Amino acid sequence: MSATLDITGTTRVYGVIADPIAHVRAPIVFNPLFEQRGTDAVMVPVHAPSDQLEIVLDGLKAQPNFGGFAVTVPHKLAIMGLCDEVGRQGRLVGAVNAVRFNAQRRMIGDNFDGAGFVAGMRAEGHEVTGRSVLQLGAGGAGRAIAFALADAGVSRLVIHNRTRAKAEELAAAVSAAYPEIPVSVGAAEPDGCEIVINTTSAGLHDGDPLPIDDKFLKPDLLVAEIIMIPEKTRLLESALKNGCNVQYGRHMLDKQIDLIGEFLGCFQ
Ligand SMILES: NC(=O)c1ccc[n+]([C@@H]2O[C@H](COP(=O)([O-])OP(=O)(O)OC[C@H]3O[C@@H](n4cnc5c(N)ncnc54)[C@H](OP(=O)(O)O)[C@@H]3O)[C@@H](O)[C@H]2O)c1
């Protein structure tokens, strides 16, 4: 325990809401940042069993010094349905991962997974606007990233997923929301794309298959990963060996923390 926060009656309270709760990491990320920045705030774990969720939220809403919360499993979808307002990315993704209370104590939610990825790329000097992208995966994180890439104005988005029907559903949803962006379903081959992004969980475990054949990893390609552990997945190892530029998974989370902190109003 390294936090030495000075919690007083003026301290603004933020939460991270989950069930189970023991594994949540947001307090150990946010509290040292509050301390470094001299912000009079604290983040606490909020354990909300699904059948008590509305009661817990009503209680938080009733506390004027409770500023908002990060949302994690299993509440991202249910809490979206309970928000008074949801930002565009949250609505498109169908899930929120941060909620703030405004001055009228209305619950405003949004999703920062995809924006975190795009901001993480930019922070490392990798612009996505105007670039052609092959996205591998159409799971929860992939869904958020696909909408954020379209929002950022990629020149072309090709989605490949092991279960093709999910790629088709996601491509159709992104096309409907961003008709100006060419979006298609394709093979796990760059086929002229400048950036390949692995949003699958293939690479988390030893023995996982590569999400793309390494014969396609040519030196002009930027290969981005969102898996954080291991830091250097087999895909990134192959990409580096083949002379590609790479983007590590941690940058997505780093930027999400910044974006969520700004959204909650706790990084002032
Ligand atoms: N850096 C960050 O901030 C951040 C944030 C969120 C998630 N993540 C990471 O992103 C990864 C995906 O998370 P998620 O929440 O999107 O999971 P998810 O909803 O369960 O989706 C998993 C995706 O991976 C695909 N997949 C799984 N195993 C595969 C394999 N062996 N070969 C090819 N495709 C495979 C699935 O394809 P099917 O549809 O065919 O099953 C699906 O597209 C996880 O590793 C997670 O740790 C990172």
PDB file of N, CA and C and ligand atoms in Angstrom, residues 73 76 97 112-113 116-117 135-145 160-164 166-167 198-205 207-212 225-229 248-256, ligand 1:
ATOM      1  N   VAL A  73     -16.693  -5.212 -15.533  1.00  0.00           N
ATOM      2  CA  VAL A  73     -17.526  -6.413 -15.641  1.00  0.00           C
ATOM      3  C   VAL A  73     -18.304  -6.644 -14.351  1.00  0.00           C
ATOM      4  N   LYS A  76     -21.192  -3.103 -17.628  1.00  0.00           N
ATOM      5  CA  LYS A  76     -21.038  -2.085 -18.676  1.00  0.00           C
ATOM      6  C   LYS A  76     -22.327  -1.877 -19.473  1.00  0.00           C
ATOM      7  N   ASN A  97     -18.051   2.556 -20.016  1.00  0.00           N
ATOM      8  CA  ASN A  97     -17.042   2.191 -19.013  1.00  0.00           C
ATOM      9  C   ASN A  97     -16.681   3.355 -18.088  1.00  0.00           C
ATOM     10  N   PHE A 112     -14.744   4.648 -23.451  1.00  0.00           N
ATOM     11  CA  PHE A 112     -13.449   5.225 -23.837  1.00  0.00           C
ATOM     12  C   PHE A 112     -12.446   4.184 -24.336  1.00  0.00           C
ATOM     13  N   ASP A 113     -12.906   2.938 -24.514  1.00  0.00           N
ATOM     14  CA  ASP A 113     -11.994   1.889 -25.003  1.00  0.00           C
ATOM     15  C   ASP A 113     -11.374   2.275 -26.341  1.00  0.00           C
ATOM     16  N   GLY A 116      -9.363   5.509 -26.357  1.00  0.00           N
ATOM     17  CA  GLY A 116      -8.081   5.255 -25.696  1.00  0.00           C
ATOM     18  C   GLY A 116      -7.090   4.631 -26.665  1.00  0.00           C
ATOM     19  N   PHE A 117      -7.580   3.710 -27.492  1.00  0.00           N
ATOM     20  CA  PHE A 117      -6.678   3.087 -28.466  1.00  0.00           C
ATOM     21  C   PHE A 117      -6.151   4.135 -29.448  1.00  0.00           C
ATOM     22  N   GLN A 135      -8.295  -4.724 -39.150  1.00  0.00           N
ATOM     23  CA  GLN A 135      -8.535  -5.032 -37.739  1.00  0.00           C
ATOM     24  C   GLN A 135      -8.824  -6.515 -37.589  1.00  0.00           C
ATOM     25  N   LEU A 136      -8.042  -7.168 -36.732  1.00  0.00           N
ATOM     26  CA  LEU A 136      -8.254  -8.587 -36.444  1.00  0.00           C
ATOM     27  C   LEU A 136      -9.070  -8.668 -35.163  1.00  0.00           C
ATOM     28  N   GLY A 137     -10.258  -9.273 -35.224  1.00  0.00           N
ATOM     29  CA  GLY A 137     -11.084  -9.436 -34.032  1.00  0.00           C
ATOM     30  C   GLY A 137     -12.296  -8.532 -34.030  1.00  0.00           C
ATOM     31  N   ALA A 138     -13.395  -9.077 -33.523  1.00  0.00           N
ATOM     32  CA  ALA A 138     -14.650  -8.317 -33.447  1.00  0.00           C
ATOM     33  C   ALA A 138     -15.349  -8.614 -32.125  1.00  0.00           C
ATOM     34  N   GLY A 139     -14.554  -8.758 -31.055  1.00  0.00           N
ATOM     35  CA  GLY A 139     -15.104  -8.964 -29.712  1.00  0.00           C
ATOM     36  C   GLY A 139     -15.428  -7.607 -29.090  1.00  0.00           C
ATOM     37  N   GLY A 140     -15.500  -7.573 -27.757  1.00  0.00           N
ATOM     38  CA  GLY A 140     -15.875  -6.333 -27.079  1.00  0.00           C
ATOM     39  C   GLY A 140     -14.922  -5.188 -27.368  1.00  0.00           C
ATOM     40  N   ALA A 141     -13.619  -5.422 -27.219  1.00  0.00           N
ATOM     41  CA  ALA A 141     -12.644  -4.355 -27.449  1.00  0.00           C
ATOM     42  C   ALA A 141     -12.603  -3.991 -28.935  1.00  0.00           C
ATOM     43  N   GLY A 142     -12.678  -5.005 -29.781  1.00  0.00           N
ATOM     44  CA  GLY A 142     -12.660  -4.765 -31.231  1.00  0.00           C
ATOM     45  C   GLY A 142     -13.823  -3.896 -31.670  1.00  0.00           C
ATOM     46  N   ARG A 143     -14.974  -4.126 -31.064  1.00  0.00           N
ATOM     47  CA  ARG A 143     -16.156  -3.329 -31.406  1.00  0.00           C
ATOM     48  C   ARG A 143     -15.892  -1.842 -31.118  1.00  0.00           C
ATOM     49  N   ALA A 144     -15.374  -1.574 -29.934  1.00  0.00           N
ATOM     50  CA  ALA A 144     -15.103  -0.179 -29.557  1.00  0.00           C
ATOM     51  C   ALA A 144     -14.039   0.435 -30.471  1.00  0.00           C
ATOM     52  N   ILE A 145     -13.016  -0.337 -30.795  1.00  0.00           N
ATOM     53  CA  ILE A 145     -11.921   0.192 -31.615  1.00  0.00           C
ATOM     54  C   ILE A 145     -12.405   0.469 -33.038  1.00  0.00           C
ATOM     55  N   HIS A 160     -11.493  -8.565 -39.869  1.00  0.00           N
ATOM     56  CA  HIS A 160     -11.437 -10.031 -39.958  1.00  0.00           C
ATOM     57  C   HIS A 160     -11.714 -10.586 -38.574  1.00  0.00           C
ATOM     58  N   ASN A 161     -12.558 -11.607 -38.507  1.00  0.00           N
ATOM     59  CA  ASN A 161     -12.773 -12.283 -37.225  1.00  0.00           C
ATOM     60  C   ASN A 161     -12.893 -13.778 -37.454  1.00  0.00           C
ATOM     61  N   ARG A 162     -12.388 -14.549 -36.474  1.00  0.00           N
ATOM     62  CA  ARG A 162     -12.466 -16.021 -36.568  1.00  0.00           C
ATOM     63  C   ARG A 162     -13.916 -16.436 -36.850  1.00  0.00           C
ATOM     64  N   THR A 163     -14.858 -15.857 -36.119  1.00  0.00           N
ATOM     65  CA  THR A 163     -16.279 -16.111 -36.373  1.00  0.00           C
ATOM     66  C   THR A 163     -16.757 -15.015 -37.317  1.00  0.00           C
ATOM     67  N   ARG A 164     -16.865 -15.358 -38.597  1.00  0.00           N
ATOM     68  CA  ARG A 164     -17.103 -14.348 -39.627  1.00  0.00           C
ATOM     69  C   ARG A 164     -18.387 -13.535 -39.385  1.00  0.00           C
ATOM     70  N   LYS A 166     -19.652 -12.365 -36.788  1.00  0.00           N
ATOM     71  CA  LYS A 166     -19.448 -11.213 -35.888  1.00  0.00           C
ATOM     72  C   LYS A 166     -18.758 -10.063 -36.612  1.00  0.00           C
ATOM     73  N   ALA A 167     -17.831 -10.422 -37.516  1.00  0.00           N
ATOM     74  CA  ALA A 167     -17.175  -9.374 -38.321  1.00  0.00           C
ATOM     75  C   ALA A 167     -18.203  -8.709 -39.236  1.00  0.00           C
ATOM     76  N   ASN A 198      -4.268  -6.029 -33.773  1.00  0.00           N
ATOM     77  CA  ASN A 198      -4.788  -7.256 -33.174  1.00  0.00           C
ATOM     78  C   ASN A 198      -5.667  -6.903 -31.988  1.00  0.00           C
ATOM     79  N   THR A 199      -6.985  -7.080 -32.153  1.00  0.00           N
ATOM     80  CA  THR A 199      -7.898  -6.863 -31.015  1.00  0.00           C
ATOM     81  C   THR A 199      -8.410  -8.204 -30.495  1.00  0.00           C
ATOM     82  N   THR A 200      -7.863  -9.320 -31.006  1.00  0.00           N
ATOM     83  CA  THR A 200      -8.286 -10.624 -30.490  1.00  0.00           C
ATOM     84  C   THR A 200      -7.522 -10.906 -29.203  1.00  0.00           C
ATOM     85  N   SER A 201      -7.957 -11.971 -28.514  1.00  0.00           N
ATOM     86  CA  SER A 201      -7.193 -12.375 -27.330  1.00  0.00           C
ATOM     87  C   SER A 201      -6.121 -13.405 -27.684  1.00  0.00           C
ATOM     88  N   ALA A 202      -5.935 -13.688 -28.972  1.00  0.00           N
ATOM     89  CA  ALA A 202      -4.882 -14.626 -29.394  1.00  0.00           C
ATOM     90  C   ALA A 202      -3.525 -13.976 -29.160  1.00  0.00           C
ATOM     91  N   GLY A 203      -2.746 -14.539 -28.229  1.00  0.00           N
ATOM     92  CA  GLY A 203      -1.470 -13.944 -27.853  1.00  0.00           C
ATOM     93  C   GLY A 203      -1.374 -13.786 -26.346  1.00  0.00           C
ATOM     94  N   LEU A 204      -2.526 -13.930 -25.676  1.00  0.00           N
ATOM     95  CA  LEU A 204      -2.521 -13.831 -24.207  1.00  0.00           C
ATOM     96  C   LEU A 204      -1.775 -15.002 -23.581  1.00  0.00           C
ATOM     97  N   HIS A 205      -1.946 -16.178 -24.205  1.00  0.00           N
ATOM     98  CA  HIS A 205      -1.396 -17.397 -23.601  1.00  0.00           C
ATOM     99  C   HIS A 205      -0.355 -18.051 -24.503  1.00  0.00           C
ATOM    100  N   GLY A 207       1.306 -20.651 -26.693  1.00  0.00           N
ATOM    101  CA  GLY A 207       0.678 -21.654 -27.551  1.00  0.00           C
ATOM    102  C   GLY A 207      -0.507 -21.121 -28.344  1.00  0.00           C
ATOM    103  N   ASP A 208      -0.917 -19.869 -28.080  1.00  0.00           N
ATOM    104  CA  ASP A 208      -1.983 -19.281 -28.902  1.00  0.00           C
ATOM    105  C   ASP A 208      -1.489 -19.144 -30.339  1.00  0.00           C
ATOM    106  N   PRO A 209      -2.404 -19.299 -31.300  1.00  0.00           N
ATOM    107  CA  PRO A 209      -1.980 -19.103 -32.700  1.00  0.00           C
ATOM    108  C   PRO A 209      -1.704 -17.626 -32.970  1.00  0.00           C
ATOM    109  N   LEU A 210      -0.862 -17.344 -33.978  1.00  0.00           N
ATOM    110  CA  LEU A 210      -0.710 -15.949 -34.425  1.00  0.00           C
ATOM    111  C   LEU A 210      -2.025 -15.530 -35.086  1.00  0.00           C
ATOM    112  N   PRO A 211      -2.511 -14.330 -34.816  1.00  0.00           N
ATOM    113  CA  PRO A 211      -3.788 -13.929 -35.431  1.00  0.00           C
ATOM    114  C   PRO A 211      -3.653 -13.620 -36.926  1.00  0.00           C
ATOM    115  N   ILE A 212      -2.411 -13.512 -37.413  1.00  0.00           N
ATOM    116  CA  ILE A 212      -2.160 -13.286 -38.836  1.00  0.00           C
ATOM    117  C   ILE A 212      -0.875 -14.031 -39.200  1.00  0.00           C
ATOM    118  N   GLU A 225      -0.928  -3.848 -31.159  1.00  0.00           N
ATOM    119  CA  GLU A 225      -1.434  -4.905 -30.265  1.00  0.00           C
ATOM    120  C   GLU A 225      -2.256  -4.222 -29.173  1.00  0.00           C
ATOM    121  N   ILE A 226      -3.272  -4.914 -28.640  1.00  0.00           N
ATOM    122  CA  ILE A 226      -3.924  -4.338 -27.447  1.00  0.00           C
ATOM    123  C   ILE A 226      -3.728  -5.221 -26.215  1.00  0.00           C
ATOM    124  N   ILE A 227      -3.169  -6.416 -26.428  1.00  0.00           N
ATOM    125  CA  ILE A 227      -2.850  -7.267 -25.269  1.00  0.00           C
ATOM    126  C   ILE A 227      -1.715  -6.587 -24.487  1.00  0.00           C
ATOM    127  N   MET A 228      -1.880  -6.537 -23.166  1.00  0.00           N
ATOM    128  CA  MET A 228      -0.866  -5.847 -22.348  1.00  0.00           C
ATOM    129  C   MET A 228       0.142  -6.812 -21.721  1.00  0.00           C
ATOM    130  N   ILE A 229      -0.336  -8.020 -21.402  1.00  0.00           N
ATOM    131  CA  ILE A 229       0.548  -9.019 -20.795  1.00  0.00           C
ATOM    132  C   ILE A 229       0.388 -10.322 -21.556  1.00  0.00           C
ATOM    133  N   TYR A 248       2.598  -1.067 -28.703  1.00  0.00           N
ATOM    134  CA  TYR A 248       2.331  -1.986 -27.594  1.00  0.00           C
ATOM    135  C   TYR A 248       0.933  -1.749 -27.003  1.00  0.00           C
ATOM    136  N   GLY A 249       0.407  -2.806 -26.357  1.00  0.00           N
ATOM    137  CA  GLY A 249      -0.962  -2.768 -25.833  1.00  0.00           C
ATOM    138  C   GLY A 249      -1.185  -1.789 -24.689  1.00  0.00           C
ATOM    139  N   ARG A 250      -0.128  -1.498 -23.927  1.00  0.00           N
ATOM    140  CA  ARG A 250      -0.327  -0.679 -22.712  1.00  0.00           C
ATOM    141  C   ARG A 250      -0.770   0.749 -23.025  1.00  0.00           C
ATOM    142  N   HIS A 251      -0.445   1.250 -24.217  1.00  0.00           N
ATOM    143  CA  HIS A 251      -0.759   2.649 -24.532  1.00  0.00           C
ATOM    144  C   HIS A 251      -2.266   2.899 -24.568  1.00  0.00           C
ATOM    145  N   MET A 252      -3.022   1.848 -24.943  1.00  0.00           N
ATOM    146  CA  MET A 252      -4.485   1.991 -24.980  1.00  0.00           C
ATOM    147  C   MET A 252      -5.028   2.247 -23.572  1.00  0.00           C
ATOM    148  N   LEU A 253      -4.532   1.490 -22.613  1.00  0.00           N
ATOM    149  CA  LEU A 253      -5.003   1.663 -21.239  1.00  0.00           C
ATOM    150  C   LEU A 253      -4.512   2.993 -20.668  1.00  0.00           C
ATOM    151  N   ASP A 254      -3.242   3.330 -20.930  1.00  0.00           N
ATOM    152  CA  ASP A 254      -2.696   4.595 -20.406  1.00  0.00           C
ATOM    153  C   ASP A 254      -3.559   5.770 -20.840  1.00  0.00           C
ATOM    154  N   LYS A 255      -3.929   5.776 -22.112  1.00  0.00           N
ATOM    155  CA  LYS A 255      -4.704   6.917 -22.616  1.00  0.00           C
ATOM    156  C   LYS A 255      -6.144   6.869 -22.125  1.00  0.00           C
ATOM    157  N   GLN A 256      -6.671   5.634 -21.930  1.00  0.00           N
ATOM    158  CA  GLN A 256      -8.031   5.550 -21.381  1.00  0.00           C
ATOM    159  C   GLN A 256      -8.094   6.157 -19.993  1.00  0.00           C
TER     160      GLN A 256
HETATM  161  N1  LIG B   1      -5.083  -2.551 -23.735  1.00  0.00           N
HETATM  162  C1  LIG B   1      -6.299  -2.378 -23.246  1.00  0.00           C
HETATM  163  O1  LIG B   1      -6.634  -1.333 -22.666  1.00  0.00           O
HETATM  164  C2  LIG B   1      -7.347  -3.466 -23.439  1.00  0.00           C
HETATM  165  C3  LIG B   1      -8.701  -3.163 -23.222  1.00  0.00           C
HETATM  166  C4  LIG B   1      -9.649  -4.169 -23.429  1.00  0.00           C
HETATM  167  C5  LIG B   1      -9.246  -5.457 -23.821  1.00  0.00           C
HETATM  168  N2  LIG B   1      -7.915  -5.698 -24.002  1.00  0.00           N
HETATM  169  C6  LIG B   1      -7.469  -7.031 -24.461  1.00  0.00           C
HETATM  170  O2  LIG B   1      -8.129  -7.294 -25.687  1.00  0.00           O
HETATM  171  C7  LIG B   1      -8.332  -8.681 -25.858  1.00  0.00           C
HETATM  172  C8  LIG B   1      -9.747  -8.953 -26.299  1.00  0.00           C
HETATM  173  O3  LIG B   1     -10.647  -8.544 -25.271  1.00  0.00           O
HETATM  174  P1  LIG B   1     -12.229  -8.543 -25.527  1.00  0.00           P
HETATM  175  O4  LIG B   1     -12.837  -7.980 -24.292  1.00  0.00           O
HETATM  176  O5  LIG B   1     -12.543  -7.937 -26.836  1.00  0.00           O
HETATM  177  O6  LIG B   1     -12.527 -10.116 -25.588  1.00  0.00           O
HETATM  178  P2  LIG B   1     -13.772 -10.827 -26.273  1.00  0.00           P
HETATM  179  O7  LIG B   1     -14.963  -9.954 -26.308  1.00  0.00           O
HETATM  180  O8  LIG B   1     -13.869 -12.165 -25.597  1.00  0.00           O
HETATM  181  O9  LIG B   1     -13.304 -11.087 -27.795  1.00  0.00           O
HETATM  182  C9  LIG B   1     -12.248 -11.965 -28.107  1.00  0.00           C
HETATM  183  C10 LIG B   1     -11.894 -11.828 -29.588  1.00  0.00           C
HETATM  184  O10 LIG B   1     -10.724 -12.617 -29.838  1.00  0.00           O
HETATM  185  C11 LIG B   1     -11.012 -13.586 -30.857  1.00  0.00           C
HETATM  186  N3  LIG B   1     -10.224 -14.776 -30.567  1.00  0.00           N
HETATM  187  C12 LIG B   1     -10.081 -15.397 -29.375  1.00  0.00           C
HETATM  188  N4  LIG B   1      -9.227 -16.431 -29.489  1.00  0.00           N
HETATM  189  C13 LIG B   1      -8.823 -16.463 -30.785  1.00  0.00           C
HETATM  190  C14 LIG B   1      -7.946 -17.297 -31.529  1.00  0.00           C
HETATM  191  N5  LIG B   1      -7.325 -18.333 -30.954  1.00  0.00           N
HETATM  192  N6  LIG B   1      -7.743 -17.023 -32.839  1.00  0.00           N
HETATM  193  C15 LIG B   1      -8.365 -15.961 -33.418  1.00  0.00           C
HETATM  194  N7  LIG B   1      -9.228 -15.140 -32.774  1.00  0.00           N
HETATM  195  C16 LIG B   1      -9.443 -15.392 -31.469  1.00  0.00           C
HETATM  196  C17 LIG B   1     -12.506 -13.801 -30.762  1.00  0.00           C
HETATM  197  O11 LIG B   1     -12.982 -14.358 -31.957  1.00  0.00           O
HETATM  198  P3  LIG B   1     -14.406 -15.126 -32.000  1.00  0.00           P
HETATM  199  O12 LIG B   1     -15.437 -14.054 -32.155  1.00  0.00           O
HETATM  200  O13 LIG B   1     -14.303 -16.005 -33.179  1.00  0.00           O
HETATM  201  O14 LIG B   1     -14.540 -15.888 -30.710  1.00  0.00           O
HETATM  202  C18 LIG B   1     -12.975 -12.353 -30.525  1.00  0.00           C
HETATM  203  O15 LIG B   1     -12.920 -11.598 -31.720  1.00  0.00           O
HETATM  204  C19 LIG B   1      -7.968  -9.324 -24.523  1.00  0.00           C
HETATM  205  O16 LIG B   1      -6.699  -9.889 -24.681  1.00  0.00           O
HETATM  206  C20 LIG B   1      -7.898  -8.166 -23.553  1.00  0.00           C
HETATM  207  O17 LIG B   1      -6.939  -8.375 -22.559  1.00  0.00           O
HETATM  208  C21 LIG B   1      -6.967  -4.735 -23.835  1.00  0.00           C
END
